């Protein structure tokens, strides 16, 4: 005969684990959004080398991604290979979030 109390305990335990996993995932998503927000607020920084390449940065003053010439080293993380990548990280996901400067 199945043990209904044990089945209920396992079900409850699984539900609590799923709930806790969901909470952890939400916290991680919030942290990632904060990191992206901070990254997008950094000023453009060309770096200090001489291996020049075209990159994109998010200009928080005009709320748009702009091209710039990156020197190839140093700089900061407000630097994207493609305009679409910049917009995906800094514009589309944060539109209406109230963090505009």
PDB file of N, CA and C in Angstrom:
ATOM      1  N   UNK A   1       0.855  -1.177   0.000  1.00  0.00           N
ATOM      2  CA  UNK A   1       0.000   0.000   0.000  1.00  0.00           C
ATOM      3  C   UNK A   1       0.901   1.240   0.000  1.00  0.00           C
ATOM      4  N   UNK A   2       0.680   2.187  -0.915  1.00  0.00           N
ATOM      5  CA  UNK A   2       1.529   3.370  -0.974  1.00  0.00           C
ATOM      6  C   UNK A   2       1.388   4.232   0.276  1.00  0.00           C
ATOM      7  N   UNK A   3       2.480   4.862   0.614  1.00  0.00           N
ATOM      8  CA  UNK A   3       2.495   5.740   1.779  1.00  0.00           C
ATOM      9  C   UNK A   3       2.116   7.144   1.323  1.00  0.00           C
ATOM     10  N   UNK A   4       0.878   7.536   1.588  1.00  0.00           N
ATOM     11  CA  UNK A   4       0.370   8.824   1.110  1.00  0.00           C
ATOM     12  C   UNK A   4       1.109   9.991   1.765  1.00  0.00           C
ATOM     13  N   UNK A   5       1.486   9.854   3.021  1.00  0.00           N
ATOM     14  CA  UNK A   5       2.222  10.921   3.700  1.00  0.00           C
ATOM     15  C   UNK A   5       3.586  11.130   3.056  1.00  0.00           C
ATOM     16  N   UNK A   6       4.257  10.046   2.700  1.00  0.00           N
ATOM     17  CA  UNK A   6       5.568  10.157   2.054  1.00  0.00           C
ATOM     18  C   UNK A   6       5.427  10.800   0.682  1.00  0.00           C
ATOM     19  N   UNK A   7       4.397  10.377  -0.077  1.00  0.00           N
ATOM     20  CA  UNK A   7       4.161  10.980  -1.393  1.00  0.00           C
ATOM     21  C   UNK A   7       3.876  12.472  -1.268  1.00  0.00           C
ATOM     22  N   UNK A   8       3.080  12.847  -0.280  1.00  0.00           N
ATOM     23  CA  UNK A   8       2.761  14.256  -0.055  1.00  0.00           C
ATOM     24  C   UNK A   8       4.011  15.029   0.332  1.00  0.00           C
ATOM     25  N   UNK A   9       4.853  14.433   1.173  1.00  0.00           N
ATOM     26  CA  UNK A   9       6.088  15.096   1.599  1.00  0.00           C
ATOM     27  C   UNK A   9       7.022  15.308   0.417  1.00  0.00           C
ATOM     28  N   UNK A  10       7.142  14.294  -0.450  1.00  0.00           N
ATOM     29  CA  UNK A  10       8.000  14.435  -1.634  1.00  0.00           C
ATOM     30  C   UNK A  10       7.448  15.511  -2.553  1.00  0.00           C
ATOM     31  N   UNK A  11       6.129  15.498  -2.784  1.00  0.00           N
ATOM     32  CA  UNK A  11       5.492  16.505  -3.630  1.00  0.00           C
ATOM     33  C   UNK A  11       5.739  17.902  -3.064  1.00  0.00           C
ATOM     34  N   UNK A  12       5.517  18.043  -1.755  1.00  0.00           N
ATOM     35  CA  UNK A  12       5.730  19.337  -1.110  1.00  0.00           C
ATOM     36  C   UNK A  12       7.186  19.764  -1.231  1.00  0.00           C
ATOM     37  N   UNK A  13       8.105  18.824  -0.999  1.00  0.00           N
ATOM     38  CA  UNK A  13       9.535  19.115  -1.099  1.00  0.00           C
ATOM     39  C   UNK A  13       9.905  19.558  -2.511  1.00  0.00           C
ATOM     40  N   UNK A  14       9.379  18.859  -3.516  1.00  0.00           N
ATOM     41  CA  UNK A  14       9.644  19.238  -4.909  1.00  0.00           C
ATOM     42  C   UNK A  14       9.094  20.623  -5.214  1.00  0.00           C
ATOM     43  N   UNK A  15       7.905  20.921  -4.716  1.00  0.00           N
ATOM     44  CA  UNK A  15       7.293  22.237  -4.955  1.00  0.00           C
ATOM     45  C   UNK A  15       8.113  23.345  -4.290  1.00  0.00           C
ATOM     46  N   UNK A  16       8.571  23.104  -3.072  1.00  0.00           N
ATOM     47  CA  UNK A  16       9.399  24.088  -2.371  1.00  0.00           C
ATOM     48  C   UNK A  16      10.708  24.283  -3.125  1.00  0.00           C
ATOM     49  N   UNK A  17      11.318  23.186  -3.588  1.00  0.00           N
ATOM     50  CA  UNK A  17      12.567  23.292  -4.351  1.00  0.00           C
ATOM     51  C   UNK A  17      12.355  24.095  -5.618  1.00  0.00           C
ATOM     52  N   UNK A  18      11.263  23.826  -6.322  1.00  0.00           N
ATOM     53  CA  UNK A  18      10.952  24.562  -7.542  1.00  0.00           C
ATOM     54  C   UNK A  18      10.730  26.037  -7.225  1.00  0.00           C
ATOM     55  N   UNK A  19       9.998  26.315  -6.147  1.00  0.00           N
ATOM     56  CA  UNK A  19       9.751  27.695  -5.736  1.00  0.00           C
ATOM     57  C   UNK A  19      11.063  28.395  -5.407  1.00  0.00           C
ATOM     58  N   UNK A  20      11.926  27.733  -4.636  1.00  0.00           N
ATOM     59  CA  UNK A  20      13.205  28.332  -4.267  1.00  0.00           C
ATOM     60  C   UNK A  20      14.081  28.533  -5.499  1.00  0.00           C
ATOM     61  N   UNK A  21      14.071  27.570  -6.425  1.00  0.00           N
ATOM     62  CA  UNK A  21      14.844  27.719  -7.661  1.00  0.00           C
ATOM     63  C   UNK A  21      14.346  28.917  -8.446  1.00  0.00           C
ATOM     64  N   UNK A  22      13.029  29.072  -8.509  1.00  0.00           N
ATOM     65  CA  UNK A  22      12.450  30.218  -9.206  1.00  0.00           C
ATOM     66  C   UNK A  22      12.864  31.529  -8.566  1.00  0.00           C
ATOM     67  N   UNK A  23      12.880  31.579  -7.241  1.00  0.00           N
ATOM     68  CA  UNK A  23      13.305  32.792  -6.527  1.00  0.00           C
ATOM     69  C   UNK A  23      14.766  33.104  -6.828  1.00  0.00           C
ATOM     70  N   UNK A  24      15.602  32.067  -6.829  1.00  0.00           N
ATOM     71  CA  UNK A  24      17.025  32.263  -7.116  1.00  0.00           C
ATOM     72  C   UNK A  24      17.207  32.778  -8.532  1.00  0.00           C
ATOM     73  N   UNK A  25      16.470  32.216  -9.474  1.00  0.00           N
ATOM     74  CA  UNK A  25      16.563  32.664 -10.864  1.00  0.00           C
ATOM     75  C   UNK A  25      16.141  34.120 -10.981  1.00  0.00           C
ATOM     76  N   UNK A  26      15.064  34.510 -10.305  1.00  0.00           N
ATOM     77  CA  UNK A  26      14.624  35.908 -10.351  1.00  0.00           C
ATOM     78  C   UNK A  26      15.682  36.843  -9.777  1.00  0.00           C
ATOM     79  N   UNK A  27      16.310  36.444  -8.694  1.00  0.00           N
ATOM     80  CA  UNK A  27      17.377  37.259  -8.100  1.00  0.00           C
ATOM     81  C   UNK A  27      18.542  37.389  -9.075  1.00  0.00           C
ATOM     82  N   UNK A  28      18.917  36.291  -9.717  1.00  0.00           N
ATOM     83  CA  UNK A  28      20.010  36.342 -10.696  1.00  0.00           C
ATOM     84  C   UNK A  28      19.661  37.247 -11.867  1.00  0.00           C
ATOM     85  N   UNK A  29      18.435  37.178 -12.346  1.00  0.00           N
ATOM     86  CA  UNK A  29      18.005  38.057 -13.443  1.00  0.00           C
ATOM     87  C   UNK A  29      18.100  39.512 -13.016  1.00  0.00           C
ATOM     88  N   UNK A  30      17.663  39.817 -11.796  1.00  0.00           N
ATOM     89  CA  UNK A  30      17.742  41.197 -11.305  1.00  0.00           C
ATOM     90  C   UNK A  30      19.196  41.660 -11.218  1.00  0.00           C
ATOM     91  N   UNK A  31      20.085  40.796 -10.752  1.00  0.00           N
ATOM     92  CA  UNK A  31      21.506  41.152 -10.665  1.00  0.00           C
ATOM     93  C   UNK A  31      22.100  41.386 -12.049  1.00  0.00           C
ATOM     94  N   UNK A  32      21.764  40.540 -12.996  1.00  0.00           N
ATOM     95  CA  UNK A  32      22.266  40.707 -14.363  1.00  0.00           C
ATOM     96  C   UNK A  32      21.770  42.014 -14.957  1.00  0.00           C
ATOM     97  N   UNK A  33      20.506  42.356 -14.720  1.00  0.00           N
ATOM     98  CA  UNK A  33      19.975  43.629 -15.222  1.00  0.00           C
ATOM     99  C   UNK A  33      20.735  44.811 -14.625  1.00  0.00           C
ATOM    100  N   UNK A  34      21.085  44.734 -13.350  1.00  0.00           N
ATOM    101  CA  UNK A  34      21.851  45.805 -12.715  1.00  0.00           C
ATOM    102  C   UNK A  34      23.243  45.919 -13.327  1.00  0.00           C
ATOM    103  N   UNK A  35      23.880  44.786 -13.589  1.00  0.00           N
ATOM    104  CA  UNK A  35      25.210  44.803 -14.205  1.00  0.00           C
ATOM    105  C   UNK A  35      25.135  45.427 -15.586  1.00  0.00           C
ATOM    106  N   UNK A  36      24.139  45.029 -16.382  1.00  0.00           N
ATOM    107  CA  UNK A  36      23.977  45.589 -17.726  1.00  0.00           C
ATOM    108  C   UNK A  36      23.695  47.079 -17.638  1.00  0.00           C
ATOM    109  N   UNK A  37      22.824  47.471 -16.706  1.00  0.00           N
ATOM    110  CA  UNK A  37      22.503  48.890 -16.547  1.00  0.00           C
ATOM    111  C   UNK A  37      23.771  49.682 -16.262  1.00  0.00           C
ATOM    112  N   UNK A  38      24.570  49.197 -15.318  1.00  0.00           N
ATOM    113  CA  UNK A  38      25.801  49.894 -14.960  1.00  0.00           C
ATOM    114  C   UNK A  38      26.770  49.932 -16.133  1.00  0.00           C
ATOM    115  N   UNK A  39      26.884  48.840 -16.860  1.00  0.00           N
ATOM    116  CA  UNK A  39      27.762  48.767 -18.026  1.00  0.00           C
ATOM    117  C   UNK A  39      27.349  49.819 -19.053  1.00  0.00           C
ATOM    118  N   UNK A  40      26.062  49.954 -19.284  1.00  0.00           N
ATOM    119  CA  UNK A  40      25.554  50.880 -20.293  1.00  0.00           C
ATOM    120  C   UNK A  40      25.704  52.342 -19.874  1.00  0.00           C
ATOM    121  N   UNK A  41      25.903  52.591 -18.604  1.00  0.00           N
ATOM    122  CA  UNK A  41      26.080  53.967 -18.129  1.00  0.00           C
ATOM    123  C   UNK A  41      27.536  54.414 -18.148  1.00  0.00           C
ATOM    124  N   UNK A  42      28.456  53.488 -18.416  1.00  0.00           N
ATOM    125  CA  UNK A  42      29.875  53.855 -18.479  1.00  0.00           C
ATOM    126  C   UNK A  42      30.123  54.784 -19.665  1.00  0.00           C
ATOM    127  N   UNK A  43      31.060  55.716 -19.539  1.00  0.00           N
ATOM    128  CA  UNK A  43      31.383  56.597 -20.673  1.00  0.00           C
ATOM    129  C   UNK A  43      32.149  55.834 -21.753  1.00  0.00           C
ATOM    130  N   UNK A  44      32.144  56.363 -22.958  1.00  0.00           N
ATOM    131  CA  UNK A  44      32.951  55.772 -24.021  1.00  0.00           C
ATOM    132  C   UNK A  44      34.419  55.848 -23.606  1.00  0.00           C
ATOM    133  N   UNK A  45      35.163  54.778 -23.854  1.00  0.00           N
ATOM    134  CA  UNK A  45      36.591  54.752 -23.530  1.00  0.00           C
ATOM    135  C   UNK A  45      37.320  54.036 -24.659  1.00  0.00           C
ATOM    136  N   UNK A  46      38.121  54.789 -25.411  1.00  0.00           N
ATOM    137  CA  UNK A  46      38.809  54.237 -26.588  1.00  0.00           C
ATOM    138  C   UNK A  46      39.914  53.263 -26.222  1.00  0.00           C
ATOM    139  N   UNK A  47      40.409  53.290 -25.001  1.00  0.00           N
ATOM    140  CA  UNK A  47      41.532  52.448 -24.612  1.00  0.00           C
ATOM    141  C   UNK A  47      42.851  53.134 -24.930  1.00  0.00           C
ATOM    142  N   UNK A  48      43.952  52.357 -24.882  1.00  0.00           N
ATOM    143  CA  UNK A  48      45.261  53.006 -24.996  1.00  0.00           C
ATOM    144  C   UNK A  48      46.246  52.304 -25.934  1.00  0.00           C
ATOM    145  N   UNK A  49      45.775  51.450 -26.813  1.00  0.00           N
ATOM    146  CA  UNK A  49      46.684  50.771 -27.753  1.00  0.00           C
ATOM    147  C   UNK A  49      46.529  51.358 -29.157  1.00  0.00           C
ATOM    148  N   UNK A  50      47.092  50.688 -30.135  1.00  0.00           N
ATOM    149  CA  UNK A  50      47.033  51.209 -31.502  1.00  0.00           C
ATOM    150  C   UNK A  50      46.584  50.147 -32.502  1.00  0.00           C
ATOM    151  N   UNK A  51      45.676  49.276 -32.094  1.00  0.00           N
ATOM    152  CA  UNK A  51      45.086  48.278 -33.000  1.00  0.00           C
ATOM    153  C   UNK A  51      43.631  48.690 -33.228  1.00  0.00           C
ATOM    154  N   UNK A  52      43.432  49.694 -34.005  1.00  0.00           N
ATOM    155  CA  UNK A  52      42.139  50.362 -34.122  1.00  0.00           C
ATOM    156  C   UNK A  52      41.081  49.514 -34.822  1.00  0.00           C
ATOM    157  N   UNK A  53      39.908  49.441 -34.198  1.00  0.00           N
ATOM    158  CA  UNK A  53      38.770  48.723 -34.765  1.00  0.00           C
ATOM    159  C   UNK A  53      37.486  49.476 -34.445  1.00  0.00           C
ATOM    160  N   UNK A  54      36.499  49.292 -35.288  1.00  0.00           N
ATOM    161  CA  UNK A  54      35.197  49.922 -35.067  1.00  0.00           C
ATOM    162  C   UNK A  54      34.427  49.130 -34.012  1.00  0.00           C
ATOM    163  N   UNK A  55      33.904  49.828 -33.033  1.00  0.00           N
ATOM    164  CA  UNK A  55      33.058  49.233 -32.004  1.00  0.00           C
ATOM    165  C   UNK A  55      31.883  50.172 -31.748  1.00  0.00           C
ATOM    166  N   UNK A  56      30.960  49.711 -30.928  1.00  0.00           N
ATOM    167  CA  UNK A  56      29.771  50.487 -30.568  1.00  0.00           C
ATOM    168  C   UNK A  56      29.707  50.644 -29.058  1.00  0.00           C
ATOM    169  N   UNK A  57      29.226  51.795 -28.606  1.00  0.00           N
ATOM    170  CA  UNK A  57      29.007  52.020 -27.176  1.00  0.00           C
ATOM    171  C   UNK A  57      27.639  52.650 -26.999  1.00  0.00           C
ATOM    172  N   UNK A  58      27.092  52.537 -25.791  1.00  0.00           N
ATOM    173  CA  UNK A  58      25.799  53.147 -25.501  1.00  0.00           C
ATOM    174  C   UNK A  58      26.026  54.524 -24.912  1.00  0.00           C
ATOM    175  N   UNK A  59      25.507  55.549 -25.579  1.00  0.00           N
ATOM    176  CA  UNK A  59      25.586  56.925 -25.103  1.00  0.00           C
ATOM    177  C   UNK A  59      24.335  57.184 -24.270  1.00  0.00           C
ATOM    178  N   UNK A  60      24.485  57.210 -22.958  1.00  0.00           N
ATOM    179  CA  UNK A  60      23.327  57.350 -22.075  1.00  0.00           C
ATOM    180  C   UNK A  60      22.712  58.743 -22.134  1.00  0.00           C
ATOM    181  N   UNK A  61      23.460  59.730 -22.609  1.00  0.00           N
ATOM    182  CA  UNK A  61      22.914  61.083 -22.724  1.00  0.00           C
ATOM    183  C   UNK A  61      21.835  61.165 -23.801  1.00  0.00           C
ATOM    184  N   UNK A  62      22.062  60.476 -24.917  1.00  0.00           N
ATOM    185  CA  UNK A  62      21.097  60.520 -26.027  1.00  0.00           C
ATOM    186  C   UNK A  62      20.308  59.219 -26.152  1.00  0.00           C
ATOM    187  N   UNK A  63      20.568  58.267 -25.238  1.00  0.00           N
ATOM    188  CA  UNK A  63      19.869  56.981 -25.228  1.00  0.00           C
ATOM    189  C   UNK A  63      19.957  56.258 -26.571  1.00  0.00           C
ATOM    190  N   UNK A  64      21.189  56.179 -27.100  1.00  0.00           N
ATOM    191  CA  UNK A  64      21.404  55.523 -28.392  1.00  0.00           C
ATOM    192  C   UNK A  64      22.797  54.913 -28.441  1.00  0.00           C
ATOM    193  N   UNK A  65      22.930  53.897 -29.269  1.00  0.00           N
ATOM    194  CA  UNK A  65      24.235  53.276 -29.496  1.00  0.00           C
ATOM    195  C   UNK A  65      24.952  54.052 -30.587  1.00  0.00           C
ATOM    196  N   UNK A  66      26.207  54.348 -30.357  1.00  0.00           N
ATOM    197  CA  UNK A  66      27.007  55.139 -31.293  1.00  0.00           C
ATOM    198  C   UNK A  66      28.306  54.397 -31.612  1.00  0.00           C
ATOM    199  N   UNK A  67      28.813  54.564 -32.840  1.00  0.00           N
ATOM    200  CA  UNK A  67      30.091  53.936 -33.188  1.00  0.00           C
ATOM    201  C   UNK A  67      31.261  54.723 -32.613  1.00  0.00           C
ATOM    202  N   UNK A  68      32.365  54.034 -32.380  1.00  0.00           N
ATOM    203  CA  UNK A  68      33.603  54.702 -31.980  1.00  0.00           C
ATOM    204  C   UNK A  68      34.773  53.825 -32.386  1.00  0.00           C
ATOM    205  N   UNK A  69      35.951  54.407 -32.396  1.00  0.00           N
ATOM    206  CA  UNK A  69      37.162  53.671 -32.743  1.00  0.00           C
ATOM    207  C   UNK A  69      37.826  53.210 -31.449  1.00  0.00           C
ATOM    208  N   UNK A  70      37.885  51.897 -31.289  1.00  0.00           N
ATOM    209  CA  UNK A  70      38.496  51.283 -30.112  1.00  0.00           C
ATOM    210  C   UNK A  70      39.950  50.960 -30.430  1.00  0.00           C
ATOM    211  N   UNK A  71      40.831  51.231 -29.484  1.00  0.00           N
ATOM    212  CA  UNK A  71      42.270  51.062 -29.708  1.00  0.00           C
ATOM    213  C   UNK A  71      42.739  49.609 -29.632  1.00  0.00           C
ATOM    214  N   UNK A  72      41.910  48.719 -29.127  1.00  0.00           N
ATOM    215  CA  UNK A  72      42.284  47.311 -29.079  1.00  0.00           C
ATOM    216  C   UNK A  72      42.617  46.775 -27.702  1.00  0.00           C
ATOM    217  N   UNK A  73      42.806  47.647 -26.712  1.00  0.00           N
ATOM    218  CA  UNK A  73      43.032  47.154 -25.349  1.00  0.00           C
ATOM    219  C   UNK A  73      42.601  48.207 -24.336  1.00  0.00           C
ATOM    220  N   UNK A  74      42.443  47.729 -23.108  1.00  0.00           N
ATOM    221  CA  UNK A  74      41.981  48.544 -21.982  1.00  0.00           C
ATOM    222  C   UNK A  74      40.589  49.073 -22.286  1.00  0.00           C
ATOM    223  N   UNK A  75      40.280  50.290 -21.943  1.00  0.00           N
ATOM    224  CA  UNK A  75      38.918  50.787 -22.102  1.00  0.00           C
ATOM    225  C   UNK A  75      38.018  50.214 -21.021  1.00  0.00           C
ATOM    226  N   UNK A  76      36.711  50.206 -21.283  1.00  0.00           N
ATOM    227  CA  UNK A  76      35.767  49.618 -20.333  1.00  0.00           C
ATOM    228  C   UNK A  76      34.819  48.670 -21.076  1.00  0.00           C
ATOM    229  N   UNK A  77      33.834  48.157 -20.379  1.00  0.00           N
ATOM    230  CA  UNK A  77      32.946  47.155 -20.975  1.00  0.00           C
ATOM    231  C   UNK A  77      31.744  47.728 -21.704  1.00  0.00           C
ATOM    232  N   UNK A  78      31.648  49.045 -21.808  1.00  0.00           N
ATOM    233  CA  UNK A  78      30.606  49.645 -22.648  1.00  0.00           C
ATOM    234  C   UNK A  78      31.160  49.653 -24.072  1.00  0.00           C
ATOM    235  N   UNK A  79      31.287  48.450 -24.624  1.00  0.00           N
ATOM    236  CA  UNK A  79      31.923  48.274 -25.934  1.00  0.00           C
ATOM    237  C   UNK A  79      31.333  47.020 -26.566  1.00  0.00           C
ATOM    238  N   UNK A  80      30.772  47.193 -27.750  1.00  0.00           N
ATOM    239  CA  UNK A  80      30.088  46.098 -28.422  1.00  0.00           C
ATOM    240  C   UNK A  80      30.598  45.966 -29.845  1.00  0.00           C
ATOM    241  N   UNK A  81      30.606  44.748 -30.342  1.00  0.00           N
ATOM    242  CA  UNK A  81      31.079  44.465 -31.685  1.00  0.00           C
ATOM    243  C   UNK A  81      30.106  44.982 -32.743  1.00  0.00           C
ATOM    244  N   UNK A  82      28.805  44.892 -32.461  1.00  0.00           N
ATOM    245  CA  UNK A  82      27.778  45.293 -33.425  1.00  0.00           C
ATOM    246  C   UNK A  82      26.769  46.236 -32.780  1.00  0.00           C
ATOM    247  N   UNK A  83      26.168  47.088 -33.585  1.00  0.00           N
ATOM    248  CA  UNK A  83      25.141  48.005 -33.106  1.00  0.00           C
ATOM    249  C   UNK A  83      23.973  47.233 -32.485  1.00  0.00           C
ATOM    250  N   UNK A  84      23.570  46.148 -33.124  1.00  0.00           N
ATOM    251  CA  UNK A  84      22.445  45.354 -32.621  1.00  0.00           C
ATOM    252  C   UNK A  84      22.733  44.791 -31.231  1.00  0.00           C
ATOM    253  N   UNK A  85      23.958  44.366 -31.008  1.00  0.00           N
ATOM    254  CA  UNK A  85      24.356  43.837 -29.698  1.00  0.00           C
ATOM    255  C   UNK A  85      24.247  44.926 -28.633  1.00  0.00           C
ATOM    256  N   UNK A  86      24.689  46.127 -28.969  1.00  0.00           N
ATOM    257  CA  UNK A  86      24.603  47.273 -28.058  1.00  0.00           C
ATOM    258  C   UNK A  86      23.143  47.593 -27.738  1.00  0.00           C
ATOM    259  N   UNK A  87      22.316  47.640 -28.774  1.00  0.00           N
ATOM    260  CA  UNK A  87      20.902  47.969 -28.572  1.00  0.00           C
ATOM    261  C   UNK A  87      20.194  46.902 -27.755  1.00  0.00           C
ATOM    262  N   UNK A  88      20.514  45.651 -28.000  1.00  0.00           N
ATOM    263  CA  UNK A  88      19.894  44.557 -27.247  1.00  0.00           C
ATOM    264  C   UNK A  88      20.246  44.657 -25.762  1.00  0.00           C
ATOM    265  N   UNK A  89      21.482  44.969 -25.460  1.00  0.00           N
ATOM    266  CA  UNK A  89      21.930  45.043 -24.068  1.00  0.00           C
ATOM    267  C   UNK A  89      21.464  46.310 -23.367  1.00  0.00           C
ATOM    268  N   UNK A  90      21.498  47.433 -24.061  1.00  0.00           N
ATOM    269  CA  UNK A  90      21.312  48.712 -23.375  1.00  0.00           C
ATOM    270  C   UNK A  90      20.008  49.439 -23.685  1.00  0.00           C
ATOM    271  N   UNK A  91      19.399  49.172 -24.790  1.00  0.00           N
ATOM    272  CA  UNK A  91      18.226  49.946 -25.178  1.00  0.00           C
ATOM    273  C   UNK A  91      16.950  49.140 -25.037  1.00  0.00           C
ATOM    274  N   UNK A  92      16.842  48.060 -25.734  1.00  0.00           N
ATOM    275  CA  UNK A  92      15.598  47.288 -25.766  1.00  0.00           C
ATOM    276  C   UNK A  92      15.237  46.713 -24.411  1.00  0.00           C
ATOM    277  N   UNK A  93      16.189  46.142 -23.708  1.00  0.00           N
ATOM    278  CA  UNK A  93      15.896  45.488 -22.435  1.00  0.00           C
ATOM    279  C   UNK A  93      15.645  46.494 -21.318  1.00  0.00           C
ATOM    280  N   UNK A  94      16.135  47.711 -21.460  1.00  0.00           N
ATOM    281  CA  UNK A  94      16.023  48.682 -20.376  1.00  0.00           C
ATOM    282  C   UNK A  94      15.036  49.799 -20.684  1.00  0.00           C
ATOM    283  N   UNK A  95      14.372  49.726 -21.820  1.00  0.00           N
ATOM    284  CA  UNK A  95      13.431  50.776 -22.205  1.00  0.00           C
ATOM    285  C   UNK A  95      12.336  50.881 -21.150  1.00  0.00           C
ATOM    286  N   UNK A  96      12.119  52.076 -20.661  1.00  0.00           N
ATOM    287  CA  UNK A  96      11.070  52.294 -19.689  1.00  0.00           C
ATOM    288  C   UNK A  96      11.395  51.842 -18.282  1.00  0.00           C
ATOM    289  N   UNK A  97      12.638  51.517 -18.007  1.00  0.00           N
ATOM    290  CA  UNK A  97      12.977  51.024 -16.670  1.00  0.00           C
ATOM    291  C   UNK A  97      13.284  52.145 -15.687  1.00  0.00           C
ATOM    292  N   UNK A  98      13.365  53.382 -16.184  1.00  0.00           N
ATOM    293  CA  UNK A  98      13.584  54.508 -15.298  1.00  0.00           C
ATOM    294  C   UNK A  98      15.020  54.753 -14.912  1.00  0.00           C
ATOM    295  N   UNK A  99      15.976  54.119 -15.587  1.00  0.00           N
ATOM    296  CA  UNK A  99      17.376  54.330 -15.212  1.00  0.00           C
ATOM    297  C   UNK A  99      18.065  55.321 -16.106  1.00  0.00           C
ATOM    298  N   UNK A 100      17.342  55.930 -17.031  1.00  0.00           N
ATOM    299  CA  UNK A 100      17.949  56.895 -17.948  1.00  0.00           C
ATOM    300  C   UNK A 100      18.554  58.059 -17.183  1.00  0.00           C
ATOM    301  N   UNK A 101      19.685  58.541 -17.688  1.00  0.00           N
ATOM    302  CA  UNK A 101      20.329  59.683 -17.034  1.00  0.00           C
ATOM    303  C   UNK A 101      20.074  60.938 -17.821  1.00  0.00           C
TER     304      UNK A 101
END
